[in-house]
PDB file of C-alpha atoms in Angstrom:
ATOM      1  CA  PRO A   1     -59.449  81.791  -3.969  1.00  0.00           C
ATOM      2  CA  CYS A   2     -60.271  79.942  -0.802  1.00  0.00           C
ATOM      3  CA  PRO A   3     -61.096  80.775   1.827  1.00  0.00           C
ATOM      4  CA  SER A   4     -61.061  84.408   0.638  1.00  0.00           C
ATOM      5  CA  PHE A   5     -59.230  86.918  -1.520  1.00  0.00           C
ATOM      6  CA  ASP A   6     -56.165  88.417   0.223  1.00  0.00           C
ATOM      7  CA  PRO A   7     -55.861  92.091  -0.803  1.00  0.00           C
ATOM      8  CA  GLY A   8     -52.171  92.041   0.180  1.00  0.00           C
ATOM      9  CA  PHE A   9     -51.462  89.579  -2.630  1.00  0.00           C
ATOM     10  CA  GLY A  10     -51.736  90.140  -6.381  1.00  0.00           C
ATOM     11  CA  PRO A  11     -54.174  88.139  -8.535  1.00  0.00           C
ATOM     12  CA  ASN A  12     -51.661  85.365  -9.325  1.00  0.00           C
ATOM     13  CA  ASP A  13     -50.598  85.110  -5.687  1.00  0.00           C
ATOM     14  CA  ASN A  14     -54.261  84.562  -4.807  1.00  0.00           C
ATOM     15  CA  SER A  15     -54.287  81.395  -6.932  1.00  0.00           C
ATOM     16  CA  LEU A  16     -55.631  78.261  -5.377  1.00  0.00           C
ATOM     17  CA  VAL A  17     -52.950  75.746  -4.315  1.00  0.00           C
ATOM     18  CA  ILE A  18     -54.256  72.188  -4.110  1.00  0.00           C
ATOM     19  CA  GLU A  19     -52.613  69.374  -2.173  1.00  0.00           C
ATOM     20  CA  LEU A  20     -53.633  65.829  -3.034  1.00  0.00           C
ATOM     21  CA  GLU A  21     -52.670  62.812  -0.961  1.00  0.00           C
ATOM     22  CA  HIS A  22     -53.162  59.172  -1.858  1.00  0.00           C
ATOM     23  CA  ALA A  23     -51.521  56.015  -0.499  1.00  0.00           C
ATOM     24  CA  GLY A  24     -48.898  58.055   1.324  1.00  0.00           C
ATOM     25  CA  ARG A  25     -47.960  60.146  -1.738  1.00  0.00           C
ATOM     26  CA  ARG A  26     -48.411  63.917  -1.957  1.00  0.00           C
ATOM     27  CA  VAL A  27     -48.995  66.082  -5.034  1.00  0.00           C
ATOM     28  CA  TRP A  28     -49.100  69.891  -5.138  1.00  0.00           C
ATOM     29  CA  LEU A  29     -50.891  71.820  -7.887  1.00  0.00           C
ATOM     30  CA  THR A  30     -49.723  75.415  -7.441  1.00  0.00           C
ATOM     31  CA  GLY A  31     -51.776  77.442  -9.901  1.00  0.00           C
ATOM     32  CA  ASP A  32     -50.138  80.744 -10.833  1.00  0.00           C
ATOM     33  CA  VAL A  33     -48.633  81.661  -7.450  1.00  0.00           C
ATOM     34  CA  GLU A  34     -45.556  83.842  -7.595  1.00  0.00           C
ATOM     35  CA  ALA A  35     -42.810  84.900  -5.175  1.00  0.00           C
ATOM     36  CA  HIS A  36     -45.060  86.531  -2.559  1.00  0.00           C
ATOM     37  CA  ALA A  37     -47.347  83.529  -2.107  1.00  0.00           C
ATOM     38  CA  GLU A  38     -44.445  81.076  -2.432  1.00  0.00           C
ATOM     39  CA  SER A  39     -42.709  82.829   0.479  1.00  0.00           C
ATOM     40  CA  ALA A  40     -45.831  82.401   2.598  1.00  0.00           C
ATOM     41  CA  LEU A  41     -46.108  78.739   1.596  1.00  0.00           C
ATOM     42  CA  ALA A  42     -42.424  78.044   2.356  1.00  0.00           C
ATOM     43  CA  ALA A  43     -42.715  79.827   5.718  1.00  0.00           C
ATOM     44  CA  ALA A  44     -45.516  77.410   6.663  1.00  0.00           C
ATOM     45  CA  ARG A  45     -42.910  74.607   6.468  1.00  0.00           C
ATOM     46  CA  PRO A  46     -44.803  72.254   4.171  1.00  0.00           C
ATOM     47  CA  ALA A  47     -44.058  68.545   4.193  1.00  0.00           C
ATOM     48  CA  PRO A  48     -42.192  67.198   1.149  1.00  0.00           C
ATOM     49  CA  VAL A  49     -44.198  66.302  -1.945  1.00  0.00           C
ATOM     50  CA  ASP A  50     -43.695  63.626  -4.559  1.00  0.00           C
ATOM     51  CA  VAL A  51     -45.057  65.557  -7.542  1.00  0.00           C
ATOM     52  CA  LEU A  52     -45.095  69.318  -8.034  1.00  0.00           C
ATOM     53  CA  LYS A  53     -46.984  71.136 -10.773  1.00  0.00           C
ATOM     54  CA  VAL A  54     -44.578  74.069 -11.158  1.00  0.00           C
ATOM     55  CA  ALA A  55     -46.157  77.419 -10.348  1.00  0.00           C
ATOM     56  CA  HIS A  56     -46.978  80.022 -12.993  1.00  0.00           C
ATOM     57  CA  HIS A  57     -45.631  77.998 -15.940  1.00  0.00           C
ATOM     58  CA  GLY A  58     -42.073  78.295 -14.585  1.00  0.00           C
ATOM     59  CA  SER A  59     -42.057  82.088 -14.830  1.00  0.00           C
ATOM     60  CA  ARG A  60     -39.180  84.155 -13.457  1.00  0.00           C
ATOM     61  CA  THR A  61     -41.327  85.002 -10.420  1.00  0.00           C
ATOM     62  CA  SER A  62     -41.976  81.409  -9.377  1.00  0.00           C
ATOM     63  CA  SER A  63     -40.277  78.254  -8.109  1.00  0.00           C
ATOM     64  CA  ALA A  64     -37.986  79.930  -5.595  1.00  0.00           C
ATOM     65  CA  ALA A  65     -35.173  77.803  -4.197  1.00  0.00           C
ATOM     66  CA  SER A  66     -36.666  78.054  -0.684  1.00  0.00           C
ATOM     67  CA  LEU A  67     -39.956  76.487  -1.767  1.00  0.00           C
ATOM     68  CA  LEU A  68     -38.302  73.818  -3.918  1.00  0.00           C
ATOM     69  CA  ASP A  69     -35.995  72.916  -1.044  1.00  0.00           C
ATOM     70  CA  ALA A  70     -38.937  72.705   1.386  1.00  0.00           C
ATOM     71  CA  LEU A  71     -41.036  70.564  -0.947  1.00  0.00           C
ATOM     72  CA  SER A  72     -38.176  68.451  -2.309  1.00  0.00           C
ATOM     73  CA  PRO A  73     -40.258  66.937  -5.145  1.00  0.00           C
ATOM     74  CA  SER A  74     -39.162  63.814  -7.014  1.00  0.00           C
ATOM     75  CA  ILE A  75     -41.099  64.864 -10.109  1.00  0.00           C
ATOM     76  CA  ALA A  76     -41.874  68.422 -11.222  1.00  0.00           C
ATOM     77  CA  VAL A  77     -43.819  69.419 -14.315  1.00  0.00           C
ATOM     78  CA  ALA A  78     -43.890  72.897 -15.813  1.00  0.00           C
ATOM     79  CA  SER A  79     -46.922  73.424 -18.030  1.00  0.00           C
ATOM     80  CA  MET A  80     -46.661  75.738 -21.041  1.00  0.00           C
ATOM     81  CA  GLY A  81     -47.307  75.827 -24.750  1.00  0.00           C
ATOM     82  CA  ARG A  82     -44.605  75.202 -27.313  1.00  0.00           C
ATOM     83  CA  HIS A  83     -42.977  78.455 -28.501  1.00  0.00           C
ATOM     84  CA  ASN A  84     -44.990  80.452 -25.940  1.00  0.00           C
ATOM     85  CA  ARG A  85     -44.577  84.217 -26.195  1.00  0.00           C
ATOM     86  CA  PHE A  86     -43.567  84.533 -22.537  1.00  0.00           C
ATOM     87  CA  GLY A  87     -40.477  82.328 -22.862  1.00  0.00           C
ATOM     88  CA  HIS A  88     -41.660  79.979 -20.114  1.00  0.00           C
ATOM     89  CA  PRO A  89     -40.065  78.336 -18.338  1.00  0.00           C
ATOM     90  CA  HIS A  90     -37.552  81.014 -17.443  1.00  0.00           C
ATOM     91  CA  ALA A  91     -33.965  79.754 -17.894  1.00  0.00           C
ATOM     92  CA  GLU A  92     -33.055  80.370 -14.226  1.00  0.00           C
ATOM     93  CA  VAL A  93     -36.149  78.542 -13.011  1.00  0.00           C
ATOM     94  CA  TRP A  94     -35.501  75.594 -15.327  1.00  0.00           C
ATOM     95  CA  ALA A  95     -31.890  75.424 -14.094  1.00  0.00           C
ATOM     96  CA  ARG A  96     -33.131  75.442 -10.473  1.00  0.00           C
ATOM     97  CA  LEU A  97     -35.569  72.633 -11.216  1.00  0.00           C
ATOM     98  CA  ARG A  98     -32.941  70.553 -13.010  1.00  0.00           C
ATOM     99  CA  ALA A  99     -30.559  70.982 -10.070  1.00  0.00           C
ATOM    100  CA  ARG A 100     -33.095  70.050  -7.376  1.00  0.00           C
ATOM    101  CA  VAL A 101     -35.554  67.581  -8.928  1.00  0.00           C
ATOM    102  CA  ALA A 102     -34.749  64.043 -10.059  1.00  0.00           C
ATOM    103  CA  CYS A 103     -37.302  64.192 -12.871  1.00  0.00           C
ATOM    104  CA  PRO A 104     -38.095  67.707 -14.153  1.00  0.00           C
ATOM    105  CA  LEU A 105     -40.527  67.778 -17.070  1.00  0.00           C
ATOM    106  CA  ARG A 106     -42.022  70.453 -19.296  1.00  0.00           C
ATOM    107  CA  THR A 107     -45.103  70.106 -21.443  1.00  0.00           C
ATOM    108  CA  ASP A 108     -43.683  72.046 -24.400  1.00  0.00           C
ATOM    109  CA  ARG A 109     -41.013  69.361 -24.858  1.00  0.00           C
ATOM    110  CA  HIS A 110     -42.470  66.231 -23.265  1.00  0.00           C
ATOM    111  CA  GLY A 111     -46.214  66.594 -23.893  1.00  0.00           C
ATOM    112  CA  GLY A 112     -48.720  65.856 -21.157  1.00  0.00           C
ATOM    113  CA  LEU A 113     -47.879  63.926 -18.015  1.00  0.00           C
ATOM    114  CA  ILE A 114     -49.752  60.907 -16.722  1.00  0.00           C
ATOM    115  CA  VAL A 115     -49.119  60.154 -13.047  1.00  0.00           C
ATOM    116  CA  THR A 116     -50.207  56.864 -11.493  1.00  0.00           C
ATOM    117  CA  ILE A 117     -50.198  56.180  -7.761  1.00  0.00           C
ATOM    118  CA  ASP A 118     -51.122  52.611  -6.879  1.00  0.00           C
ATOM    119  CA  ALA A 119     -52.747  51.428  -3.650  1.00  0.00           C
ATOM    120  CA  ARG A 120     -49.359  50.600  -2.128  1.00  0.00           C
ATOM    121  CA  GLY A 121     -47.927  54.045  -2.866  1.00  0.00           C
ATOM    122  CA  GLY A 122     -45.993  53.140  -5.987  1.00  0.00           C
ATOM    123  CA  LEU A 123     -45.658  56.263  -8.112  1.00  0.00           C
ATOM    124  CA  ARG A 124     -44.936  56.266 -11.818  1.00  0.00           C
ATOM    125  CA  ALA A 125     -45.177  59.029 -14.369  1.00  0.00           C
ATOM    126  CA  HIS A 126     -44.790  59.037 -18.121  1.00  0.00           C
ATOM    127  CA  THR A 127     -45.123  61.681 -20.766  1.00  0.00           C
ATOM    128  CA  THR A 128     -47.650  61.474 -23.571  1.00  0.00           C
ATOM    129  CA  LEU A 129     -44.894  61.816 -26.143  1.00  0.00           C
ATOM    130  CA  GLY A 130     -43.391  58.666 -24.627  1.00  0.00           C
ATOM    131  CA  GLU A 131     -39.938  60.168 -24.226  1.00  0.00           C
ATOM    132  CA  ARG A 132     -39.694  60.185 -20.442  1.00  0.00           C
ATOM    133  CA  ARG A 133     -40.639  57.833 -17.639  1.00  0.00           C
ATOM    134  CA  CYS A 134     -40.090  58.574 -13.965  1.00  0.00           C
ATOM    135  CA  GLU A 135     -40.563  56.626 -10.769  1.00  0.00           C
ATOM    136  CA  ALA A 136     -40.477  58.068  -7.295  1.00  0.00           C
ATOM    137  CA  PRO A 137     -38.375  56.303  -4.675  1.00  0.00           C
ATOM    138  CA  PRO A 138     -40.283  53.732  -2.594  1.00  0.00           C
ATOM    139  CA  LEU A 139     -42.175  54.968   0.423  1.00  0.00           C
ATOM    140  CA  ARG A 140     -40.430  54.524   3.713  1.00  0.00           C
ATOM    141  CA  ALA A 141     -41.994  51.777   5.763  1.00  0.00           C
ATOM    142  CA  LYS A 142     -43.786  53.033   8.844  1.00  0.00           C
ATOM    143  CA  ARG A 143     -42.251  51.801  12.062  1.00  0.00           C
ATOM    144  CA  ALA A 144     -44.393  49.695  14.329  1.00  0.00           C
ATOM    145  CA  PRO A 145     -44.744  51.097  17.840  1.00  0.00           C
ATOM    146  CA  ALA A 146     -42.186  49.711  20.259  1.00  0.00           C
ATOM    147  CA  SER A 147     -43.618  46.916  22.368  1.00  0.00           C
ATOM    148  CA  ARG A 148     -43.286  46.994  26.139  1.00  0.00           C
TER     149      ARG A 148
END
């Protein structure tokens, strides 16, 4: 973990969270963080993201409503194997994602996800099984400074 291991957090909560930004779009890759780290992230009042890689495979201890509401993603993908022994994603987490995200995806049903962000900020995603396609809403135009 960067910048250092936090002994107050468990191993999963010490996962690296990566934020990518390109052409005005933001993507969060949340590793295996769970409730403790998610609380700290939500408390930092993060800016909304366009794409969220769901934390900890959608386990019961991840994807709290407070973090989802703060991030307000257009697309969320939960990564797990088909028929995984952990039962990921947890039913409550999947229900939360479906209620809050325009395009929730899961790799056990939809395959991999290919996300494309063009130079103008257009964002499209499609699954490798070809079943789902998602587009994020257009970026808001930046206002020009008021002239005097």
